[in-house]
Structures are given as structure tokens and as C-alpha cells.
CSV table of C-alpha atoms in Angstrom, one decimal:
chain,number,residue,atom,x,y,z
A,1,MET,CA,0.3,-0.3,-0.2
A,2,ASN,CA,1.0,3.6,-0.8
A,3,THR,CA,1.7,5.1,2.4
A,4,HIS,CA,4.6,7.6,4.3
A,5,ASN,CA,7.0,5.5,6.2
A,6,LEU,CA,6.6,5.9,10.1
A,7,PHE,CA,10.0,5.8,10.5
A,8,THR,CA,11.5,8.8,8.3
A,9,SER,CA,8.6,11.3,9.6
A,10,GLY,CA,8.7,9.8,13.3
A,11,LEU,CA,12.0,11.6,12.8
A,12,ARG,CA,10.5,15.1,12.1
A,13,TRP,CA,9.4,14.8,15.4
A,14,LEU,CA,11.6,16.6,17.8
A,15,GLY,CA,12.1,19.6,15.0
A,16,VAL,CA,8.6,20.2,15.4
A,17,LEU,CA,7.5,20.3,18.5
A,18,CYS,CA,10.3,22.2,19.3
A,19,ALA,CA,9.4,24.4,16.8
A,20,MET,CA,5.5,24.9,17.9
A,21,ALA,CA,7.0,25.7,21.3
A,22,ALA,CA,8.8,28.5,20.6
A,23,VAL,CA,6.0,30.3,18.8
A,24,VAL,CA,3.3,30.0,20.9
A,25,ALA,CA,1.5,32.9,21.9
A,26,CYS,CA,-1.2,34.4,24.0
A,27,SER,CA,-4.1,37.3,22.2
A,28,PRO,CA,-4.7,39.7,23.8
A,29,ALA,CA,-8.5,39.4,24.4
A,30,GLY,CA,-7.9,36.9,27.1
A,31,GLY,CA,-5.6,34.2,26.4
A,32,SER,CA,-6.4,32.3,24.0
A,33,LEU,CA,-3.2,30.6,22.7
A,34,ILE,CA,-2.5,31.3,18.5
A,35,ILE,CA,-0.3,28.5,16.9
A,36,PRO,CA,1.0,29.9,14.4
A,37,PRO,CA,1.7,27.3,11.1
A,38,PRO,CA,4.3,25.6,11.5
A,39,ALA,CA,7.5,26.3,9.3
A,40,GLU,CA,7.8,22.3,8.1
A,41,PRO,CA,4.2,19.7,7.7
A,42,VAL,CA,3.0,18.2,11.1
A,43,SER,CA,3.2,14.9,11.5
A,44,LEU,CA,-0.3,13.4,11.9
A,45,VAL,CA,-0.2,9.8,12.9
A,46,LEU,CA,-2.9,7.5,11.8
A,47,ALA,CA,-3.2,4.2,13.4
A,48,SER,CA,-5.4,1.4,11.9
A,49,HIS,CA,-6.2,-2.7,11.3
A,50,ASP,CA,-4.3,-3.8,8.6
A,51,SER,CA,-6.6,-3.7,5.8
A,52,PHE,CA,-6.9,0.0,5.7
A,53,ASN,CA,-6.1,1.8,2.1
A,54,ILE,CA,-6.6,5.5,0.0
A,55,SER,CA,-5.1,6.4,-2.9
A,56,GLU,CA,-2.5,8.7,-2.4
A,57,ASP,CA,-3.0,11.4,-4.4
A,58,VAL,CA,-6.6,11.6,-2.0
A,59,LEU,CA,-4.1,11.6,1.0
A,60,THR,CA,-1.6,14.4,-0.5
A,61,GLU,CA,-4.4,16.4,-1.1
A,62,PHE,CA,-5.4,16.6,2.8
A,63,GLU,CA,-1.4,16.8,3.6
A,64,THR,CA,-1.4,20.0,1.1
A,65,ALA,CA,-4.6,21.3,2.2
A,66,ASN,CA,-3.3,21.3,5.9
A,67,LYS,CA,0.1,21.7,5.9
A,68,ALA,CA,0.4,18.0,7.4
A,69,ASP,CA,1.9,14.9,6.9
A,70,VAL,CA,-0.7,12.0,7.3
A,71,VAL,CA,1.8,8.6,9.3
A,72,TYR,CA,-0.5,4.8,8.6
A,73,LEU,CA,0.5,2.8,11.8
A,74,ALA,CA,-0.8,-0.8,11.0
A,75,LEU,CA,-1.5,-2.3,14.5
A,76,GLY,CA,-2.9,-5.9,13.3
A,77,ASP,CA,-6.6,-6.2,12.8
A,78,ALA,CA,-9.6,-5.0,13.8
A,79,GLY,CA,-9.5,-6.3,17.6
A,80,GLU,CA,-5.3,-6.4,17.9
A,81,THR,CA,-5.6,-2.7,17.4
A,82,LEU,CA,-8.4,-1.7,20.0
A,83,ASN,CA,-6.0,-3.6,21.8
A,84,LYS,CA,-2.8,-2.1,21.3
A,85,LEU,CA,-4.8,1.8,21.8
A,86,ILE,CA,-6.5,0.4,25.0
A,87,LEU,CA,-2.8,-0.5,26.6
A,88,SER,CA,-1.4,2.8,25.5
A,89,LYS,CA,-4.1,5.2,26.9
A,90,GLU,CA,-2.2,7.0,29.3
A,91,ALA,CA,0.7,7.3,25.9
A,92,PRO,CA,-1.1,7.4,23.6
A,93,LEU,CA,0.4,6.2,20.2
A,94,ALA,CA,-1.8,7.8,17.6
A,95,ASP,CA,-3.7,11.6,16.6
A,96,VAL,CA,-6.8,9.6,14.9
A,97,VAL,CA,-7.3,6.1,14.4
A,98,PHE,CA,-10.0,4.1,11.9
A,99,GLY,CA,-10.8,0.9,12.1
A,100,VAL,CA,-12.9,0.3,15.4
A,101,ASP,CA,-16.4,-1.7,14.2
A,102,ASN,CA,-19.5,-2.2,15.6
A,103,THR,CA,-18.4,-6.0,17.0
A,104,PHE,CA,-15.9,-3.7,19.5
A,105,LEU,CA,-17.8,-0.6,19.4
A,106,SER,CA,-18.9,-0.3,23.1
A,107,ARG,CA,-16.0,-1.9,24.3
A,108,ALA,CA,-13.8,0.8,22.6
A,109,LEU,CA,-16.1,3.5,24.4
A,110,ALA,CA,-16.4,2.2,27.5
A,111,ASN,CA,-12.6,2.4,28.2
A,112,ASP,CA,-12.5,6.6,27.1
A,113,LEU,CA,-10.3,6.5,24.5
A,114,PHE,CA,-11.6,9.5,22.4
A,115,ILE,CA,-12.5,13.3,21.9
A,116,PRO,CA,-15.7,13.9,20.9
A,117,HIS,CA,-16.7,15.5,17.8
A,118,GLU,CA,-19.8,16.5,15.9
A,119,SER,CA,-18.9,16.8,12.6
A,120,SER,CA,-20.8,18.7,10.4
A,121,LEU,CA,-20.4,15.7,7.7
A,122,LEU,CA,-22.3,13.6,9.7
A,123,ASP,CA,-25.4,15.7,8.7
A,124,GLY,CA,-25.3,13.4,5.3
A,125,ILE,CA,-24.8,10.1,7.3
A,126,ALA,CA,-28.0,7.5,7.9
A,127,ASP,CA,-28.8,7.8,11.6
A,128,GLU,CA,-28.9,3.7,11.7
A,129,LEU,CA,-25.0,3.6,11.1
A,130,LYS,CA,-24.3,7.0,14.0
A,131,LEU,CA,-24.0,4.3,17.1
A,132,ASP,CA,-22.2,6.4,19.5
A,133,PRO,CA,-24.1,9.5,20.6
A,134,GLU,CA,-21.1,11.4,22.2
A,135,PHE,CA,-19.4,11.7,18.7
A,136,GLY,CA,-16.5,10.0,19.3
A,137,LEU,CA,-16.4,7.4,17.2
A,138,LEU,CA,-17.8,8.4,13.5
A,139,PRO,CA,-19.1,6.2,10.9
A,140,VAL,CA,-16.5,5.6,7.9
A,141,ASP,CA,-17.8,2.9,5.9
A,142,PHE,CA,-19.8,-0.5,5.9
A,143,GLY,CA,-20.0,-3.5,4.4
A,144,TYR,CA,-22.0,-6.9,4.4
A,145,ILE,CA,-19.5,-10.1,5.6
A,146,ASN,CA,-21.6,-12.9,3.9
A,147,LEU,CA,-20.5,-16.1,2.4
A,148,ASN,CA,-19.4,-16.0,-0.9
A,149,ALA,CA,-19.2,-19.6,-3.6
A,150,ASP,CA,-17.9,-20.3,-6.9
A,151,LYS,CA,-20.8,-20.7,-9.1
A,152,ALA,CA,-18.4,-22.1,-12.0
A,153,TRP,CA,-17.6,-24.9,-9.8
A,154,PHE,CA,-21.2,-26.0,-8.1
A,155,ALA,CA,-22.8,-25.6,-11.6
A,156,ASP,CA,-19.6,-27.9,-12.5
A,157,ARG,CA,-20.5,-30.9,-10.3
A,158,GLY,CA,-24.2,-29.8,-10.3
A,159,LEU,CA,-24.8,-29.1,-7.3
A,160,ALA,CA,-26.9,-26.4,-5.9
A,161,LEU,CA,-25.9,-23.6,-3.7
A,162,PRO,CA,-26.9,-23.9,-0.3
A,163,GLU,CA,-30.2,-21.5,0.7
A,164,ARG,CA,-30.0,-22.2,4.5
A,165,LEU,CA,-27.0,-21.7,7.5
A,166,GLU,CA,-28.5,-25.3,8.5
A,167,ASP,CA,-27.4,-26.6,4.4
A,168,LEU,CA,-23.7,-26.3,5.6
A,169,THR,CA,-24.0,-29.5,7.6
A,170,LYS,CA,-25.4,-31.8,5.1
A,171,PRO,CA,-23.2,-34.1,3.7
A,172,GLU,CA,-23.3,-33.3,0.2
A,173,TYR,CA,-20.8,-30.0,1.2
A,174,ALA,CA,-18.3,-31.9,3.4
A,175,GLY,CA,-15.6,-29.9,3.2
A,176,LEU,CA,-16.6,-27.5,1.3
A,177,LEU,CA,-16.3,-24.2,3.3
A,178,VAL,CA,-13.3,-22.1,5.2
A,179,VAL,CA,-14.3,-20.2,7.9
A,180,GLN,CA,-12.1,-18.0,10.1
A,181,ASN,CA,-10.7,-17.9,13.6
A,182,PRO,CA,-13.5,-15.2,15.0
A,183,ALA,CA,-10.5,-14.7,18.2
A,184,THR,CA,-8.0,-13.3,15.5
A,185,SER,CA,-10.4,-12.1,12.4
A,186,SER,CA,-13.3,-9.9,12.1
A,187,PRO,CA,-15.2,-11.5,9.5
A,188,GLY,CA,-15.1,-14.7,11.5
A,189,LEU,CA,-16.3,-12.7,14.3
A,190,ALA,CA,-19.4,-11.9,12.4
A,191,PHE,CA,-20.0,-15.3,11.1
A,192,LEU,CA,-19.8,-15.8,14.3
A,193,LEU,CA,-22.8,-13.3,15.6
A,194,ALA,CA,-24.5,-14.1,12.7
A,195,THR,CA,-24.5,-17.3,13.4
A,196,VAL,CA,-25.5,-16.8,17.3
A,197,SER,CA,-28.1,-14.5,16.4
A,198,TYR,CA,-29.7,-17.3,13.5
A,199,PHE,CA,-30.2,-19.8,15.7
A,200,GLY,CA,-29.8,-19.0,19.3
A,201,GLU,CA,-28.4,-19.8,22.8
A,202,PRO,CA,-27.4,-22.2,22.5
A,203,ALA,CA,-28.4,-23.8,19.2
A,204,TRP,CA,-26.0,-21.4,17.2
A,205,LEU,CA,-23.2,-24.3,19.1
A,206,ASP,CA,-24.7,-27.4,18.1
A,207,PHE,CA,-24.5,-25.7,14.1
A,208,TRP,CA,-20.9,-25.3,14.5
A,209,SER,CA,-20.6,-28.6,16.4
A,210,GLY,CA,-22.0,-30.6,12.6
A,211,LEU,CA,-19.5,-27.8,10.8
A,212,LEU,CA,-16.8,-29.4,12.6
A,213,ALA,CA,-18.4,-33.3,11.9
A,214,ASN,CA,-18.9,-31.8,8.2
A,215,ASP,CA,-15.4,-31.5,7.9
A,216,VAL,CA,-14.8,-26.9,7.5
A,217,LEU,CA,-11.9,-25.5,7.3
A,218,VAL,CA,-10.5,-22.9,9.9
A,219,THR,CA,-8.1,-20.2,9.0
A,220,GLY,CA,-6.2,-17.6,11.0
A,221,GLY,CA,-7.6,-14.5,8.9
A,222,TRP,CA,-9.4,-14.0,6.0
A,223,SER,CA,-6.6,-13.6,3.7
A,224,GLU,CA,-5.4,-16.8,4.1
A,225,ALA,CA,-8.8,-18.4,3.7
A,226,TYR,CA,-10.0,-16.2,0.7
A,227,PHE,CA,-6.2,-16.4,-1.3
A,228,ASP,CA,-5.2,-19.8,0.3
A,229,HIS,CA,-8.2,-21.8,0.2
A,230,PHE,CA,-11.1,-20.5,-1.2
A,231,THR,CA,-11.4,-21.6,-5.0
A,232,VAL,CA,-11.6,-18.4,-6.9
A,233,GLY,CA,-9.7,-16.2,-4.3
A,234,SER,CA,-6.8,-18.7,-5.2
A,235,GLY,CA,-6.9,-18.8,-9.3
A,236,GLY,CA,-7.9,-22.7,-8.6
A,237,ALA,CA,-4.9,-24.0,-5.9
A,238,GLY,CA,-7.4,-24.1,-3.3
A,239,SER,CA,-9.8,-26.9,-3.0
A,240,ARG,CA,-12.6,-24.7,-0.7
A,241,PRO,CA,-15.6,-23.3,-3.0
A,242,LEU,CA,-17.4,-21.6,0.2
A,243,VAL,CA,-15.9,-18.8,2.2
A,244,VAL,CA,-17.2,-16.3,4.6
A,245,SER,CA,-16.3,-12.9,3.1
A,246,TYR,CA,-17.9,-9.7,1.4
A,247,SER,CA,-21.0,-9.2,-0.5
A,248,THR,CA,-18.6,-7.0,-2.2
A,249,SER,CA,-15.9,-8.6,-2.7
A,250,PRO,CA,-17.6,-10.1,-6.4
A,251,PRO,CA,-16.0,-6.9,-7.4
A,252,ALA,CA,-12.7,-7.4,-6.3
A,253,ASP,CA,-12.7,-10.9,-8.3
A,254,VAL,CA,-13.0,-8.7,-11.5
A,255,LEU,CA,-10.9,-5.8,-10.8
A,256,TYR,CA,-8.0,-7.6,-9.7
A,257,ALA,CA,-8.8,-10.8,-11.9
A,258,SER,CA,-5.7,-11.9,-14.1
A,259,ASP,CA,-7.4,-13.2,-17.1
A,260,GLY,CA,-9.1,-10.2,-18.2
A,261,ARG,CA,-12.5,-11.6,-16.9
A,262,THR,CA,-16.0,-8.9,-16.9
A,263,GLU,CA,-17.9,-11.1,-14.6
A,264,PRO,CA,-17.2,-12.0,-11.1
A,265,ALA,CA,-16.2,-15.5,-10.6
A,266,SER,CA,-18.1,-15.8,-7.5
A,267,VAL,CA,-21.4,-15.4,-6.3
A,268,ASN,CA,-22.6,-13.7,-2.9
A,269,LEU,CA,-25.3,-16.5,-1.3
A,270,ASN,CA,-27.1,-13.7,1.1
A,271,LEU,CA,-28.6,-17.1,3.4
A,272,PRO,CA,-31.9,-15.1,4.9
A,273,LEU,CA,-30.6,-13.6,8.8
A,274,ALA,CA,-27.5,-15.3,7.7
A,275,THR,CA,-25.6,-11.7,7.0
A,276,PHE,CA,-23.9,-9.3,9.4
A,277,ARG,CA,-23.2,-5.8,9.0
A,278,GLN,CA,-19.9,-4.5,9.9
A,279,ILE,CA,-19.0,-0.7,10.4
A,280,GLU,CA,-16.2,1.0,10.9
A,281,PHE,CA,-15.7,4.0,12.3
A,282,VAL,CA,-13.3,6.7,13.0
A,283,GLY,CA,-12.0,9.0,16.0
A,284,VAL,CA,-9.6,11.0,17.4
A,285,LEU,CA,-7.7,10.3,20.4
A,286,GLN,CA,-7.4,11.4,24.4
A,287,GLY,CA,-4.2,12.6,24.4
A,288,THR,CA,-3.6,13.6,20.6
A,289,ARG,CA,-0.8,16.2,20.1
A,290,HIS,CA,-2.9,18.2,17.2
A,291,PRO,CA,-6.7,18.1,17.7
A,292,ASP,CA,-7.6,20.4,15.7
A,293,LEU,CA,-6.0,18.7,12.9
A,294,ALA,CA,-7.3,15.3,14.1
A,295,LYS,CA,-10.8,16.8,13.6
A,296,ALA,CA,-10.0,18.2,10.0
A,297,PHE,CA,-8.8,14.5,8.7
A,298,VAL,CA,-11.9,12.9,10.9
A,299,ASP,CA,-14.2,15.7,8.5
A,300,PHE,CA,-11.5,14.3,5.2
A,301,MET,CA,-12.6,11.1,5.9
A,302,LEU,CA,-16.2,12.1,5.6
A,303,ASP,CA,-16.5,14.2,2.8
A,304,VAL,CA,-17.0,13.7,-0.9
A,305,ARG,CA,-13.6,13.2,-1.7
A,306,PHE,CA,-12.0,10.7,0.6
A,307,GLN,CA,-15.6,8.6,0.4
A,308,GLU,CA,-16.1,7.9,-2.8
A,309,ASP,CA,-12.3,6.3,-3.1
A,310,ILE,CA,-13.5,3.4,-0.1
A,311,PRO,CA,-14.9,1.2,-2.3
A,312,LEU,CA,-12.6,0.3,-4.9
A,313,ASN,CA,-9.3,0.1,-1.9
A,314,MET,CA,-11.2,-1.2,0.6
A,315,PHE,CA,-14.7,-2.8,-0.9
A,316,VAL,CA,-17.0,-1.7,1.3
A,317,TYR,CA,-19.5,1.0,0.9
A,318,PRO,CA,-18.9,4.8,1.7
A,319,VAL,CA,-21.8,6.5,4.4
A,320,ASN,CA,-21.7,9.8,2.9
A,321,GLN,CA,-25.2,9.2,1.0
A,322,ALA,CA,-23.6,11.9,-1.4
A,323,ALA,CA,-20.7,9.4,-2.3
A,324,GLY,CA,-21.3,7.5,-5.7
A,325,LEU,CA,-20.2,4.1,-6.2
A,326,PRO,CA,-18.2,3.0,-8.8
A,327,ASP,CA,-19.9,0.8,-11.9
A,328,LEU,CA,-17.9,-2.4,-10.8
A,329,PHE,CA,-20.3,-1.7,-7.1
A,330,GLU,CA,-23.9,-1.0,-9.1
A,331,GLN,CA,-23.1,-4.1,-11.4
A,332,PHE,CA,-21.4,-7.0,-8.6
A,333,ALA,CA,-22.2,-5.7,-5.1
A,334,GLU,CA,-24.8,-6.9,-3.9
A,335,VAL,CA,-27.0,-4.8,0.1
A,336,PRO,CA,-28.2,-8.2,2.0
A,337,ALA,CA,-31.9,-7.4,2.4
A,338,ASP,CA,-32.7,-9.0,5.7
A,339,PRO,CA,-29.0,-9.2,7.8
A,340,ALA,CA,-28.8,-10.8,11.0
A,341,PRO,CA,-29.7,-8.1,13.7
A,342,MET,CA,-27.8,-8.0,17.2
A,343,ALA,CA,-27.5,-4.5,19.1
A,344,PRO,CA,-23.1,-3.6,19.8
A,345,GLU,CA,-24.0,-3.6,23.6
A,346,ASP,CA,-25.0,-7.3,22.9
A,347,ILE,CA,-22.1,-8.0,21.5
A,348,ASP,CA,-19.8,-6.1,24.2
A,349,ALA,CA,-22.4,-8.2,27.0
A,350,HIS,CA,-21.5,-11.5,25.5
A,351,ARG,CA,-18.5,-11.7,22.7
A,352,ARG,CA,-16.2,-13.4,25.3
A,353,ARG,CA,-18.5,-15.5,26.6
A,354,TRP,CA,-19.2,-16.8,22.5
A,355,ILE,CA,-15.7,-16.4,21.8
A,356,GLU,CA,-14.2,-19.3,24.4
A,357,GLU,CA,-17.5,-21.5,23.7
A,358,TRP,CA,-16.6,-21.6,20.1
A,359,THR,CA,-12.8,-22.7,20.8
A,360,SER,CA,-13.9,-25.2,23.0
A,361,VAL,CA,-15.9,-26.9,20.2
A,362,MET,CA,-14.2,-26.1,17.4
A,363,LEU,CA,-10.5,-26.4,18.5
A,364,ASN,CA,-9.9,-28.1,21.9
């Protein structure tokens, strides 16, 4: 991914901070601080999960307009990122954090990590995506965890695609599915939550026991599942024609195909009440040295220029309703009609137990 080198940009910190300390002056009207523009760009550290990606020219627009140097700090997957932010709360690693999602929202807010910022851009975002009433975390994008299938694989064998979650435990689908570990993968956790919502307590564990008996494959993360084992993502090298992925994976299949295909080889199953809407958020961290610049960057992420760059870089939907979608999304991405309903507070209350119970069934 094209981002600024953290080490190189970090060398500027000492000089920038010293310069800022030397030029602060007080206004005669009552003591508010006036900080002249820095002589050199100010480093703004953006912490995120490993999947953050945005076009270099888009990022440069913000840097040029604000005399800033945006430094990207990758912290692992979504859960690992949040853990590191909580552990470093007293000495923040970054100014802005992107990628906390609704599976971890309540935990993030409970740790009081963020400065409230009621951006004016929120007016253009659907209310159902605004899950933090205090505006510490603002929605940036959303997507749907879904089951993807290799449609040609099934057609060649005359095997019908699964129509309900229960079908995945039937003998004809033995050895066909690859999923991700919910303890280490955000899509894996989202799929687990969808099964809990669909089957209820404790029947969801019986479903997973059935998957285990039907030779389901569990990987540590999405990339391994999709590119190493899914028959489409691996270019046929994998052996699994069903994978937990996203409803926006088919457009990526076309964009990155090496055979010049104009239609995706994968198809969304959109099983009833078995998809999960994942919402990703951005927030300004408490302790940032540059709160105004950090808030300006959050506004930039919510504005149309950044939002329209999201789909073909991170393959999720923009939240700004004024942002247009690329043709590939219009043709091949899908918004499931009936995703699994689950409130963030329910996830927060039971997430740890559900993961532990899943682990006891699937990995012990």
C-alpha cells in the first residue's frame, strides 16, 4: 500500500514540537493560544488495522491543504488494534484511529479513548450508522459479511448452492467451507455473531459442531481463507468453493482478475438472516498533540472525495450518501435484504463468552 514511511516521518517530531513550543503566543483578548502555521509539515499519526488503504493522491490533497504529513501505523486486525490502543491509553500511539467496528464499539467507548467531534458531515450520513451518541466514534464505511461461492465449481458438479445456514452441515457440502477464527479475525467474529443471532442460545453451538463434523476449515484470518483456500481467490489452487467473505468481494474478483474476466467468478449467497453488517468508525484519540488537525482529518475522511475512493480500495460502502459508487459496485456488489440483527451492547456483553465457547467446540 502507498503510505508515508513511519520511521522517516517520525524523525521530524522533535524539530516540529520544539518549533511549536517556541512560537506559541497569547492573544490580548483573554489568553487563547495562537499557534502560527509550522515551518514544516506536522506529522499526524493514523492508527488502523492492516486493511486500511486509500489512494495516494487523495491523501496528498489533505496533506497539501493542511501542511500535514499523515503517517500510517498498522496495528494488526481490528481486535488487536483496539487492544493496543487501550494498553497505550496513557501514552497514545496515534492522533486518529480508524477501523474500530460495531463488534468492538462498546468496548472502545467504555475505555474513554476518544475526543468528541460532532462533524458537520454527519448530516449526510444515515442515522442508523451513527452508533455513538457522544460522537467519539464516527462512521466511515460499512459492508456485509457474507458467504461467497465459486459458481462455476457448483455448476460443473450439478450441486445446488446452499440456501440456508442449516444446509452447510449436510453431507453434500462436506469439506467445501472455509471460515475464519473469530478470536483473530473480524469477518470470522461477524460470521459467528450471525450464527448466534440466527440459531439462538445454545443451538448455535450445535450448528458449529455440525460444521466441524462436516470438515469445515478454520483459518486465522481472511487473507489466508480467501487467497489460499477459496477456489476463486486462489486461482483454483484452493479446494474450498465456499468462504466467509464480503458481499463486495465479487467486484474485487473482477478488478484483480488476471484473465480479463468482466463478470465475477464468485457469487454472494445472501442466506436469510445470515449476513452481518459491519460498520467501521474513526475517532480522535485522547492525548493527541494536534486535536484540531485530527478533527480536520476526520472531516476529510467523511467528505465526498475520500468517501468515493473507499469502494475500490477497501471494498466496502461509503457512509456519505452524496458519494457515488463505481460501476463495479453498481453491477456486482450487493446489500443483503435481511442481515442478522444484533445490538452493539449485546455483542459487548457476550462476545468473550461466545468466542470461548466457540473455541472449546472447534479448536480443543
